[in-house]
Short mmCIF file of C-alpha atoms in Angstrom, two decimals:
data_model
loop_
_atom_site.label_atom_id
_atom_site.label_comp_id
_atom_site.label_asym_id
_atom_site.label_seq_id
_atom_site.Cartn_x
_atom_site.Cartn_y
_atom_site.Cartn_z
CA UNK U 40 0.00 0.00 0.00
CA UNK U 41 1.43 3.12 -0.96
CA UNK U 42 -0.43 5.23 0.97
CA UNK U 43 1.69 6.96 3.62
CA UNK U 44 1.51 9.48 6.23
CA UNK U 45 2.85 12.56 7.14
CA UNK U 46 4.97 12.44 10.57
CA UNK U 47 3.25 15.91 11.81
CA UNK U 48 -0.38 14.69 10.76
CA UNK U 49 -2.45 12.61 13.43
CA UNK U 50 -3.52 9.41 12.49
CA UNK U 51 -7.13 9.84 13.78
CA UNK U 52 -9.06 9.36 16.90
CA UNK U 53 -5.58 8.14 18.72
CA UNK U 54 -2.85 10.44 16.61
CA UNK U 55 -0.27 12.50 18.77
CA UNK U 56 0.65 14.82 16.39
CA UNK U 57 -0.62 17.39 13.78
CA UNK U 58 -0.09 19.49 11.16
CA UNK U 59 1.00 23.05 12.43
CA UNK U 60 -0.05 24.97 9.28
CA UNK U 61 -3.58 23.99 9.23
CA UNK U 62 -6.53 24.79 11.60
CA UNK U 63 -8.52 22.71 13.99
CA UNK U 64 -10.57 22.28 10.87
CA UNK U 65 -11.67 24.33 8.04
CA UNK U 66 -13.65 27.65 9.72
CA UNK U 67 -13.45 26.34 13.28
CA UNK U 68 -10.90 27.41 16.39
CA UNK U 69 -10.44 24.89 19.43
CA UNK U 70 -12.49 27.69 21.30
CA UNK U 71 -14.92 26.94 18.66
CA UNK U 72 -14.99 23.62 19.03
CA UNK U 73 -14.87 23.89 22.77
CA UNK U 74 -17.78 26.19 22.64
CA UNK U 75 -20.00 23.58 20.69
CA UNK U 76 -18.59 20.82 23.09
CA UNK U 77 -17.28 18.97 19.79
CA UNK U 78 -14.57 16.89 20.63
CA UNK U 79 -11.38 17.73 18.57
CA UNK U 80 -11.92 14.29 16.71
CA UNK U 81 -15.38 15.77 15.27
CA UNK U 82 -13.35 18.40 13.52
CA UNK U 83 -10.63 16.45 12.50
CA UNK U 84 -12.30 13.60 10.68
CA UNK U 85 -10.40 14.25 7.61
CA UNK U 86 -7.33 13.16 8.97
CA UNK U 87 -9.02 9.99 10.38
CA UNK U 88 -9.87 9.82 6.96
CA UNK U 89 -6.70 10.27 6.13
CA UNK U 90 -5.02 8.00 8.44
CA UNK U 91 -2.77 4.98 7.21
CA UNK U 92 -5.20 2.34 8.78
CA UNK U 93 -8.50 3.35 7.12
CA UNK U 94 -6.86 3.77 3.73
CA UNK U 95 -5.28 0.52 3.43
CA UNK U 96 -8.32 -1.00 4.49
CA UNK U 97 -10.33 1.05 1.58
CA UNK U 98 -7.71 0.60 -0.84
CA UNK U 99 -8.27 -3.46 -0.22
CA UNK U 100 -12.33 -2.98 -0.57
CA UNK U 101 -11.88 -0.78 -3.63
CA UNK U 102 -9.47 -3.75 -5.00
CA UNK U 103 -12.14 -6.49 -4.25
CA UNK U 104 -15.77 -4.54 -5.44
CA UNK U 105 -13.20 -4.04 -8.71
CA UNK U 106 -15.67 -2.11 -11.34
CA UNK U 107 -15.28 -0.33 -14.44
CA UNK U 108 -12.90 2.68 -14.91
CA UNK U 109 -14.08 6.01 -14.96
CA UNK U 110 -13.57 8.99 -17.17
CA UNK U 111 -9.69 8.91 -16.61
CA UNK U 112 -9.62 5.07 -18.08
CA UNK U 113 -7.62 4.05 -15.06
CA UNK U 114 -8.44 0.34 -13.65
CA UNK U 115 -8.00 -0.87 -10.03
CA UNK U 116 -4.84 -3.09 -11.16
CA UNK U 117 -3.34 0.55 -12.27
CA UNK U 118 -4.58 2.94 -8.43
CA UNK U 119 -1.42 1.57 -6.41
CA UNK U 120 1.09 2.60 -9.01
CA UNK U 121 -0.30 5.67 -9.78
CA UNK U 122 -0.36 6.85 -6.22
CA UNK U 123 3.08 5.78 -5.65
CA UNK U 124 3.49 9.39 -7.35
CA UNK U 125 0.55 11.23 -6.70
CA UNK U 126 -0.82 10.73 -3.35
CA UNK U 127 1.36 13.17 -1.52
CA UNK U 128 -0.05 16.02 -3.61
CA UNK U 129 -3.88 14.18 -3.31
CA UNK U 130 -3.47 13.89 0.25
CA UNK U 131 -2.35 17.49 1.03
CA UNK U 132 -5.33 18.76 -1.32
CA UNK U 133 -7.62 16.26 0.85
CA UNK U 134 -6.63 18.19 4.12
CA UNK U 135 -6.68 21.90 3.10
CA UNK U 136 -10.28 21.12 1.58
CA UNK U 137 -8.79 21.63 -2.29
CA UNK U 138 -9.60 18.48 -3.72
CA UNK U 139 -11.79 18.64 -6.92
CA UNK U 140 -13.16 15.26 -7.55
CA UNK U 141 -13.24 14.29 -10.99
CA UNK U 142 -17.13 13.95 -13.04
CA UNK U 143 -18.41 10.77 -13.43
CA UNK U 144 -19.01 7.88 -15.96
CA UNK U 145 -22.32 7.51 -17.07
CA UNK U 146 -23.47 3.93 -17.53
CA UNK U 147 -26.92 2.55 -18.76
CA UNK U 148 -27.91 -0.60 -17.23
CA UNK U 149 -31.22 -2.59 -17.63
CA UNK U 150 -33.64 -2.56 -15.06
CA UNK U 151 -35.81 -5.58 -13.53
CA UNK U 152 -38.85 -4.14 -14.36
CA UNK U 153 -38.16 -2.54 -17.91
CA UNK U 154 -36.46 0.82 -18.23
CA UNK U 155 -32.95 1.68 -17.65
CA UNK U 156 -31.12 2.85 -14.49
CA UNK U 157 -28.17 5.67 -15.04
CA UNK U 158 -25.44 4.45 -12.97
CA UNK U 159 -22.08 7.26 -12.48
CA UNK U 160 -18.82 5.52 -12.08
CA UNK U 161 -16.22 7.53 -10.87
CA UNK U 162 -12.92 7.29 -11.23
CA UNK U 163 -10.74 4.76 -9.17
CA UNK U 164 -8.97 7.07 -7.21
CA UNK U 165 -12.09 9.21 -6.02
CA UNK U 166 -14.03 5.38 -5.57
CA UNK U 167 -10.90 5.32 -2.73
CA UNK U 168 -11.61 8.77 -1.40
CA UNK U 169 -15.88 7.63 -1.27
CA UNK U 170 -14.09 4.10 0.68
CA UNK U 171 -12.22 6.37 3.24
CA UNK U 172 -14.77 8.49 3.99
CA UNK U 173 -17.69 5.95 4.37
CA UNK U 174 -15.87 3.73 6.41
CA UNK U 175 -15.32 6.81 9.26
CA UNK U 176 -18.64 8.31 9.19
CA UNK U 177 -20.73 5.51 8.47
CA UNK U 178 -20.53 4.30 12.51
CA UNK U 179 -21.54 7.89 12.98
CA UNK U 180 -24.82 7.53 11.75
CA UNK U 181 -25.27 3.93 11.72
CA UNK U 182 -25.83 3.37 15.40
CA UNK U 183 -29.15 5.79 15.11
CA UNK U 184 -30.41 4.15 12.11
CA UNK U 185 -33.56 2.40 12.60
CA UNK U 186 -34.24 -1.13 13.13
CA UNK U 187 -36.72 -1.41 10.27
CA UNK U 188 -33.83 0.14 7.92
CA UNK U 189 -32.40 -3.05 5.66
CA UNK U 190 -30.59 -1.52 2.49
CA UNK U 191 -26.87 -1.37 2.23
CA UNK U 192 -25.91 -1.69 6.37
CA UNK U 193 -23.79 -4.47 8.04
CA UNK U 194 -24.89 -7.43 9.09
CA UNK U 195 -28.75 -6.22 6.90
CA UNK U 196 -29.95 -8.34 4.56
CA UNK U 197 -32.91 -7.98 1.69
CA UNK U 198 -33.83 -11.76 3.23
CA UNK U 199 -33.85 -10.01 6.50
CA UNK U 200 -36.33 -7.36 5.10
CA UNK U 201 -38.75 -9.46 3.68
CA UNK U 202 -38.38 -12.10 6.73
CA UNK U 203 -40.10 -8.78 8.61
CA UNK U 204 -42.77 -8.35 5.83
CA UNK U 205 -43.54 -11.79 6.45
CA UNK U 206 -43.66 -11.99 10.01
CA UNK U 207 -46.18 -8.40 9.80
CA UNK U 208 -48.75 -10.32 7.33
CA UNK U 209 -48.87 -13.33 9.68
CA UNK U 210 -49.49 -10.94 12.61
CA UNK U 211 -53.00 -9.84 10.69
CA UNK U 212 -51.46 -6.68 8.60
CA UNK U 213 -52.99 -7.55 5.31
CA UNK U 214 -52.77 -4.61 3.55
CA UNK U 215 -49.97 -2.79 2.38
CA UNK U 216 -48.79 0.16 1.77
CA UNK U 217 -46.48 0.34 -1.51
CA UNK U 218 -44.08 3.25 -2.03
CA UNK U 219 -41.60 4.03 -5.20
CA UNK U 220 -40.09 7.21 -5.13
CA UNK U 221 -39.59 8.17 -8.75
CA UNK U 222 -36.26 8.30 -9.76
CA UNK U 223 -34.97 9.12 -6.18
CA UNK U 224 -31.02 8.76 -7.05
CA UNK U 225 -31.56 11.43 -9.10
CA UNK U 226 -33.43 14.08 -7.38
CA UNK U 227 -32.15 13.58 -4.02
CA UNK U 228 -32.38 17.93 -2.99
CA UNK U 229 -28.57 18.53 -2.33
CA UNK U 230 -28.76 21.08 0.48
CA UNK U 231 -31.65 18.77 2.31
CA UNK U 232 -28.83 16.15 2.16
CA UNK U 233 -26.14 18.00 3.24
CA UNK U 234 -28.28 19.71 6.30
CA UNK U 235 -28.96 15.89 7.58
CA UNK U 236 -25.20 15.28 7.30
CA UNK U 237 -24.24 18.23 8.45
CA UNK U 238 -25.88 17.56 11.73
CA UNK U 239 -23.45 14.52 12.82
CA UNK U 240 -20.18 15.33 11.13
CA UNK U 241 -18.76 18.45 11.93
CA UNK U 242 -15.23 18.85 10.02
CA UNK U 243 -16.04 21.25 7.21
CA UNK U 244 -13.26 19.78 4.78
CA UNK U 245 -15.66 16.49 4.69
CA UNK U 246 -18.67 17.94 4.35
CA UNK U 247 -17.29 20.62 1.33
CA UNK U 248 -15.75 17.15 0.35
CA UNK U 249 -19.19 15.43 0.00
CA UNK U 250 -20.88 18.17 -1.17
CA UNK U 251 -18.00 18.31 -4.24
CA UNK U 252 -18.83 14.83 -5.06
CA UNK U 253 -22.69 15.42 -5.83
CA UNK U 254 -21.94 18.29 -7.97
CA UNK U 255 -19.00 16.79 -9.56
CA UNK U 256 -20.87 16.17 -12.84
CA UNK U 257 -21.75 13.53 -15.26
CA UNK U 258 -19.99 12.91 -18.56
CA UNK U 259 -21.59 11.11 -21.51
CA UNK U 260 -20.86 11.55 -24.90
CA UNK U 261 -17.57 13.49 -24.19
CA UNK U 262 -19.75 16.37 -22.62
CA UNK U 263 -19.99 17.08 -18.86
CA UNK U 264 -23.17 18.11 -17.18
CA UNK U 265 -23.36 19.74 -13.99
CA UNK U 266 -25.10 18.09 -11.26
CA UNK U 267 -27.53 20.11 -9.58
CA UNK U 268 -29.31 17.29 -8.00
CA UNK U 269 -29.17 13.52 -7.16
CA UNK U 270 -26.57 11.03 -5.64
CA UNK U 271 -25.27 9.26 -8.55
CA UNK U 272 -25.60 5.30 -8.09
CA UNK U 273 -21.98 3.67 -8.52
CA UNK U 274 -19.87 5.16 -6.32
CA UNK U 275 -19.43 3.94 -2.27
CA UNK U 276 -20.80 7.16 -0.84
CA UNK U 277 -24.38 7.05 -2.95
CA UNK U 278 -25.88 3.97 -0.52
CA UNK U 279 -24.95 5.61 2.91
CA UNK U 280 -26.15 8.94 1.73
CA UNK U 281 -29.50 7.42 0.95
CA UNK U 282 -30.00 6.20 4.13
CA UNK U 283 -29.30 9.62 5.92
CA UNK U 284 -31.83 11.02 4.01
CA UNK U 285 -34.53 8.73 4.32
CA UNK U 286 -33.25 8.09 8.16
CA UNK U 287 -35.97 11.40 8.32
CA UNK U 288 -38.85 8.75 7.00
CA UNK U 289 -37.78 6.17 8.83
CA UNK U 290 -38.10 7.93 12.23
CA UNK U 291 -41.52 9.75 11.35
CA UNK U 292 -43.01 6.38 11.10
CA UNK U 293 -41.96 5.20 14.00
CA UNK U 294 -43.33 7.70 15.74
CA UNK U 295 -46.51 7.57 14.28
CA UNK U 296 -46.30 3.29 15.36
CA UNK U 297 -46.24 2.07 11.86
CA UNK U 298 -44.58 -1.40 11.29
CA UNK U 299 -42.53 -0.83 7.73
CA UNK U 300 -39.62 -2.34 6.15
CA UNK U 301 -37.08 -0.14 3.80
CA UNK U 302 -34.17 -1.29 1.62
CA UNK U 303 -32.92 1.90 0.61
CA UNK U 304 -35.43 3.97 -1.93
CA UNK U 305 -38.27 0.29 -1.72
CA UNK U 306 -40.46 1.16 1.07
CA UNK U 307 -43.27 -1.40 1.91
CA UNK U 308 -45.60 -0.04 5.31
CA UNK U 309 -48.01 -2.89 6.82
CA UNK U 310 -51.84 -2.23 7.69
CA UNK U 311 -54.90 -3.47 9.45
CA UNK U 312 -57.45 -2.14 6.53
CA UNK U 313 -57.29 -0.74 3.11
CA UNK U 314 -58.83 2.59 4.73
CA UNK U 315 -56.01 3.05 7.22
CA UNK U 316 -53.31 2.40 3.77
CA UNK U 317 -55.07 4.99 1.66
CA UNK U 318 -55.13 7.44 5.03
CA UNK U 319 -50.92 6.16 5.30
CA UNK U 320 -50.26 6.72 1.64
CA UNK U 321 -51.46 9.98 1.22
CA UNK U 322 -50.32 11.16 4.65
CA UNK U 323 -46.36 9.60 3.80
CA UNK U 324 -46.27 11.26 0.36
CA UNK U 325 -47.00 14.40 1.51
CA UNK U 326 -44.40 14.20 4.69
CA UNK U 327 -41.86 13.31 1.32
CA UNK U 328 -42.70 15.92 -0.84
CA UNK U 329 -42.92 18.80 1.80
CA UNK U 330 -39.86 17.90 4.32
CA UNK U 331 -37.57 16.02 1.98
CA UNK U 332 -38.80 17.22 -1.23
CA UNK U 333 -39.20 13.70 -2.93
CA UNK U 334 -42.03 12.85 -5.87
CA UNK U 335 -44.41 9.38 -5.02
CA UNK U 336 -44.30 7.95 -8.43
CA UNK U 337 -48.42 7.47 -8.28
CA UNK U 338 -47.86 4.12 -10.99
CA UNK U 339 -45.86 2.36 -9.00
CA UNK U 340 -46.84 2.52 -5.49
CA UNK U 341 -50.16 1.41 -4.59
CA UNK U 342 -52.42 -0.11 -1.15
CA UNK U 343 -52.99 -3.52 -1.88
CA UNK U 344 -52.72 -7.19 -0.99
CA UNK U 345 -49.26 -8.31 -0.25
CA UNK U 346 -49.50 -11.53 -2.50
CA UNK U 347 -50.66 -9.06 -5.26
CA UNK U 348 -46.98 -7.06 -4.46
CA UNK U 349 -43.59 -7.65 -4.91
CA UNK U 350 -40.86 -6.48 -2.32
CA UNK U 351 -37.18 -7.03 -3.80
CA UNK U 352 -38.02 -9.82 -6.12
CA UNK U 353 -40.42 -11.95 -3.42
CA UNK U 354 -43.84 -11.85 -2.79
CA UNK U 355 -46.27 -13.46 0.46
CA UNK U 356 -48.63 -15.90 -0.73
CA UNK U 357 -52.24 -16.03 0.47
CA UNK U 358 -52.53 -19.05 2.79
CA UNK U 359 -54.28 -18.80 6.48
CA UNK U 360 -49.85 -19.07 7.75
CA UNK U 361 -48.26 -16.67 4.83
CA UNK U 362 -45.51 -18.18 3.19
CA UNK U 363 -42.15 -16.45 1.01
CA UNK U 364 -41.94 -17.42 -2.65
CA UNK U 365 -40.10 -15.43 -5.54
CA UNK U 366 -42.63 -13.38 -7.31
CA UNK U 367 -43.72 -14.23 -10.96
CA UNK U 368 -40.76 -10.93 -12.35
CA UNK U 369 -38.11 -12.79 -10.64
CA UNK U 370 -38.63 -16.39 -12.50
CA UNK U 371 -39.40 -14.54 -15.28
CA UNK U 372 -35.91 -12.60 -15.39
CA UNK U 373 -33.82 -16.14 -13.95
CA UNK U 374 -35.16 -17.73 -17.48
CA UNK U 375 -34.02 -14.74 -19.33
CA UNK U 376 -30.77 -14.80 -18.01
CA UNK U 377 -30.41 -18.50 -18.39
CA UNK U 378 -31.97 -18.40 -22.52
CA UNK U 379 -28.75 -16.44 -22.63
CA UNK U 380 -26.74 -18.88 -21.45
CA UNK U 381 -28.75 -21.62 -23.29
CA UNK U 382 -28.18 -20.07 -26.57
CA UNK U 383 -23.84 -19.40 -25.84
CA UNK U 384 -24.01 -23.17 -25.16
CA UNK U 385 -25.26 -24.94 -28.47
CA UNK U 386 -21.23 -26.04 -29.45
CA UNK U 387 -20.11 -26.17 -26.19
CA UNK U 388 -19.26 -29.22 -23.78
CA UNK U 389 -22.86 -29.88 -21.86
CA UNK U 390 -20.51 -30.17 -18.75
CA UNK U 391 -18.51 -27.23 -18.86
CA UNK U 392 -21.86 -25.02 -19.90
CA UNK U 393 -23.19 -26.73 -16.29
CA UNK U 394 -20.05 -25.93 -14.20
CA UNK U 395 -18.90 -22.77 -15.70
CA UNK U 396 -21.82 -20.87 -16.51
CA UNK U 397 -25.34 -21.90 -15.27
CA UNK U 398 -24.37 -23.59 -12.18
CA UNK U 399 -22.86 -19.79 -10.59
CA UNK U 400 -26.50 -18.55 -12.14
CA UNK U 401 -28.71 -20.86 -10.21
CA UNK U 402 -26.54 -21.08 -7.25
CA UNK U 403 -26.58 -17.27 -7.07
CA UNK U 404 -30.52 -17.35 -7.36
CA UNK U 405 -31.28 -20.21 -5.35
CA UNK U 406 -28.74 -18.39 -2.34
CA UNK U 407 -31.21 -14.75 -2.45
CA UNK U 408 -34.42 -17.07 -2.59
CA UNK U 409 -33.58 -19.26 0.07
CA UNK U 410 -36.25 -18.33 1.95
CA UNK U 411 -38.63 -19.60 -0.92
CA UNK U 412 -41.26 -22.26 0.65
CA UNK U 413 -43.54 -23.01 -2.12
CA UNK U 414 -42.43 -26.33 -3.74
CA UNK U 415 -44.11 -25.89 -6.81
CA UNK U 416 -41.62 -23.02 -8.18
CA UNK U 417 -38.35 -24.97 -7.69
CA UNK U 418 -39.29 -28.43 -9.40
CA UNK U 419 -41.07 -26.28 -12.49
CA UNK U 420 -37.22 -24.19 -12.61
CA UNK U 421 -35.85 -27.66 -12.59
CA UNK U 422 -37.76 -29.33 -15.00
CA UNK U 423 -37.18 -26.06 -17.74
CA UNK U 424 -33.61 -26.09 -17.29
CA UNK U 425 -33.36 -29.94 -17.64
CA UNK U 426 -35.29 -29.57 -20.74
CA UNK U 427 -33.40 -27.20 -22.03
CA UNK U 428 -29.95 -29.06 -22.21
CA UNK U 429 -32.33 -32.14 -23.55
CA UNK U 430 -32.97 -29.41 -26.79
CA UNK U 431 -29.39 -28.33 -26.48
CA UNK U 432 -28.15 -32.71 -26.81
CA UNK U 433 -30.17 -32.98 -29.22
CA UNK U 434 -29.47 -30.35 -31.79
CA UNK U 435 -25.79 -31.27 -31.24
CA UNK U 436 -26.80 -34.64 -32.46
CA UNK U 437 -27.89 -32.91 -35.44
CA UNK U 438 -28.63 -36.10 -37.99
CA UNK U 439 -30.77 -38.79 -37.26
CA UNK U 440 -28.03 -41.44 -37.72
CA UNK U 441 -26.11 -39.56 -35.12
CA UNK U 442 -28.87 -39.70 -32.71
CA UNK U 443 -30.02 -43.14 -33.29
CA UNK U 444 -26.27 -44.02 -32.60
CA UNK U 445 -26.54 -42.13 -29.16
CA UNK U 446 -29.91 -43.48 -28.03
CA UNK U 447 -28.99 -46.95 -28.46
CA UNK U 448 -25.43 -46.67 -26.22
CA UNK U 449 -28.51 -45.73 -23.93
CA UNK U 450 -29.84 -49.09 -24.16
CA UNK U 451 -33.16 -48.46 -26.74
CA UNK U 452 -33.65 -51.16 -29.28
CA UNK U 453 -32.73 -50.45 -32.66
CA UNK U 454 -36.33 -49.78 -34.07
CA UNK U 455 -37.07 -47.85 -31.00
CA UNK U 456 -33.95 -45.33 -31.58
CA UNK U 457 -34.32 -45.51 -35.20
CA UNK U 458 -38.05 -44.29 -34.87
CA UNK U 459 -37.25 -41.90 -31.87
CA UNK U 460 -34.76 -40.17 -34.02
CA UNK U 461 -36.45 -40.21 -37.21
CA UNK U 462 -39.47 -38.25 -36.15
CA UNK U 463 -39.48 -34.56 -37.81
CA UNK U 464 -40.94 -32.80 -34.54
CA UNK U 465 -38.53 -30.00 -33.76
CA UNK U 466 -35.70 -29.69 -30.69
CA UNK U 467 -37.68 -28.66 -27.96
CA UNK U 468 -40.79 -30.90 -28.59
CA UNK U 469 -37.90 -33.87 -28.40
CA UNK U 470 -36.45 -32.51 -25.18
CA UNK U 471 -39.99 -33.22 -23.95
CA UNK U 472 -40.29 -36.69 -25.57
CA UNK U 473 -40.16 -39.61 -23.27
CA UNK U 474 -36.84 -40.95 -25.16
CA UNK U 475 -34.94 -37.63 -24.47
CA UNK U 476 -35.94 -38.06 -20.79
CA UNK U 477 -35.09 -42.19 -20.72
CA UNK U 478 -32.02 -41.55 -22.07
CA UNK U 479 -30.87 -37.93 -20.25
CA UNK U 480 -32.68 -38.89 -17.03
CA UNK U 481 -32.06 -36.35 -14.08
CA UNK U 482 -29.18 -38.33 -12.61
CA UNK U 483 -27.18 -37.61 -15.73
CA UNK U 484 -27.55 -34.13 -15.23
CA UNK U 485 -26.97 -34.87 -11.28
CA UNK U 486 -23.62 -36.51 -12.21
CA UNK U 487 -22.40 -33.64 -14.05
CA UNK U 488 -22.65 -31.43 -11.62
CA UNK U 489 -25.97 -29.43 -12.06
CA UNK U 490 -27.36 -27.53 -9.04
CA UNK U 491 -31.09 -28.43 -8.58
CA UNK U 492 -32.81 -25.76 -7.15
CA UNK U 493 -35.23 -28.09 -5.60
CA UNK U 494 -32.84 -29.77 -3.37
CA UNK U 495 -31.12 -26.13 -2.53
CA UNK U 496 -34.62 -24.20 -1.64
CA UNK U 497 -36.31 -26.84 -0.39
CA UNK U 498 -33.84 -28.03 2.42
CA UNK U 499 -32.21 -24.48 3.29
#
């Protein structure tokens, strides 16, 4: 790590010594501080920042999230070299409140529900800076965060969130209230942000430093636009910031006694009747509109039945004891991921397709919808993906000599495979077929390797 520090700089919370030629912090005296009763840590966070400790530590998470480069075309193999050079000067800029942070990447991805999402990458180094500084003020605002707060904390899970949705229906909550903010990461109101941040960290250099980084810009096209709004998604700040913000919701439902569940910008709120929703819903978007200055997008959100609702890719089925299965837009995108997949295979090795590609596909699935009860859903996945390397065998076969061949090393008769592989029904009707299935049974498919999601859901 090439990140080093300077002899008269303290080293954070437990540093001896400091830099005689700057102040306390930016705009503040140590009467100032004492005044406020601040401890000198509060308004020297930048150099706990700053300190050798917290950046090796980011530089490591920065190395293992990896990501795309940003406008400056630098990867993550390249940061540690170039700051072999340039950190001194990055560093000093860091703690006199200079730094500039560069714009950021625009990136279009797909979203689950149709659409795209505008993602901003920024550049390696400044993905560093957004490490640092998360990692020392996120335990400054975690600890008041509330319990029914899921998205992007430690030891918080979306399985965890819906676990609570769950346990809400079964308690006789059998309505919910359905909110999507439209387009939150990009209208978040900049100085509302900044206020709520402003009221836990004190050191001006970090908050000028945050503040830098939502107006740094987006570039697409070659052309920068300023930011004037919004948190761009993509870089390690955007997640933590979101939660601050909506930290404001969170508490004014508790005190109003509402039992909710929010990962990050998805809030679900559970009640008795559809009355008391509608009287919720109307009341919650206008405590978001006025106070935090945040749009409802009317489409989306909605009071309704929880097995009529998705919340992050599950929904709560209707029986008298509520049960967890993944909702219909889920399956729906696992098969479109896997046609993929199906279609990269048709010249490759059956076993390799299994181990290298779909196996880390429905492993990764299988792991987020663990919590998936409903029997049905897993042996249906199971059966379609079976099928589907049936169509894939037997357009490899490709003539029917070939296949007759390859049905009798199965042990069919010679009239059967001839008339089996004869027939001029197309690939996916014969993946179906009862020959396909004597002859590619599921314990073929078991000894190659394939991960059935049956076995994985059902017995997790």
């Amino acid at each position: 790590m090439p990140i080093k520090e300077d002899e008269n700089t303290s080293t954070g919370a437990g540093g001896k010594g400091r830099n005689p030629r700057l102040p306390v912090a930016v705009g503040a005296s140590k009467s100032t501080a004492s005044q406020n009763n601040l401890s000198p840590r509060e308004h020297q966070l930048m150099e706990e920042v700053l300190s050798k400790e917290n950046m090796t530590l980011a530089m490591k998470r920065v190395k293992a999230n990896k990501g795309a480069a940003g406008i400056d075309d630098m990867t993550v193999d390249e940061l540690e070299s170039y700051l072999k050079q340039e950190w001194p000067g990055i560093r000093g800029e860091l703690l006199e409140g200079r730094y500039k942070p560069k714009s950021v990447r625009r990136v279009m991805i797909p979203k689950t529900g149709g659409g795209e999402r505008a993602l901003g990458i920024p550049t390696v180094v400044d993905r560093l800076i957004q490490q640092a500084v998360h990692q020392v003020i996120s335990p400054i605002f975690e600890k008041d965060f509330s319990e029914s707060s899921y998205g992007y904390r430690p030891k918080r899970s979306a399985q965890q969130a819906v676990e609570a949705a769950r346990q809400y229906v079964s308690e006789g909550r059998r309505w919910v209230v359905d909110m999507d903010l439209e387009k939150f990461f990009d209208r978040v109101n900049h100085d509302i942000l900044m206020a709520r941040v402003a009221r836990k960290v004190k050191d001006k250099r970090i908050l000028l430093l945050i503040r830098r980084y939502l107006q740094a810009g987006i570039m697409e096209d070659g052309l920068t636009k300023a930011s004037t709004e919004g948190t761009p998604q993509g870089g390690p700040l955007s997640p933590l910031l979101s939660n601050i913000l909506l930290d404001d919701l969170d508490k004014e439902l508790e005190s109003r006694g509402h039992k909710f569940c929010r990962y990050a910008d998805d809030s679900n709120i559970y009640v008795h009747t559809q009355r008391a929703g509608e009287r919720v819903k109307e009341s919650v978007t206008l405590f978001l509109s006025n106070k935090l200055k945040l749009k409802v997008n009317e489409a989306k959100s909605a009071v309704d039945r929880p097995w009529k609702r998705k919340f992050l890719g599950y929904t709560i089925t209707m029986d008298k004891e509520p049960r967890l299965r993944a909702a219909i837009q889920s399956i729906k995108k696992l098969k479109d991921t896997l046609r993929v997949i199906f279609r990269r295979g048709r010249g490759r090795n059956i076993g390799r397709l299994i181990t290298e590609e779909l196996n880390p596909v429905i492993r990764g699935w299988g792991n987020y919808f663990s919590l998936t009860t409903v029997k049905k859903i897993p042996e249906e996945l199971d059966f379609w993906i079976r099928r589907k390397l049936r169509c894939i065998i037997w357009r490899q076969m490709k003539r029917a000599k070939t296949r007759a061949k390859r049905l009798m090393k199965c042990g069919f008769d010679k009239d059967r495979a001839w008339m089996s592989a004869g027939n001029r029904r197309g690939a996916w009707w014969n993946a179906g077929a009862s020959h396909m299935n004597q002859a590619y049974p599921i314990a073929h498919f078991n000894k190659l390797g394939l991960v059935a999601l049956q076995t994985k859901l059902i017995s997790s």
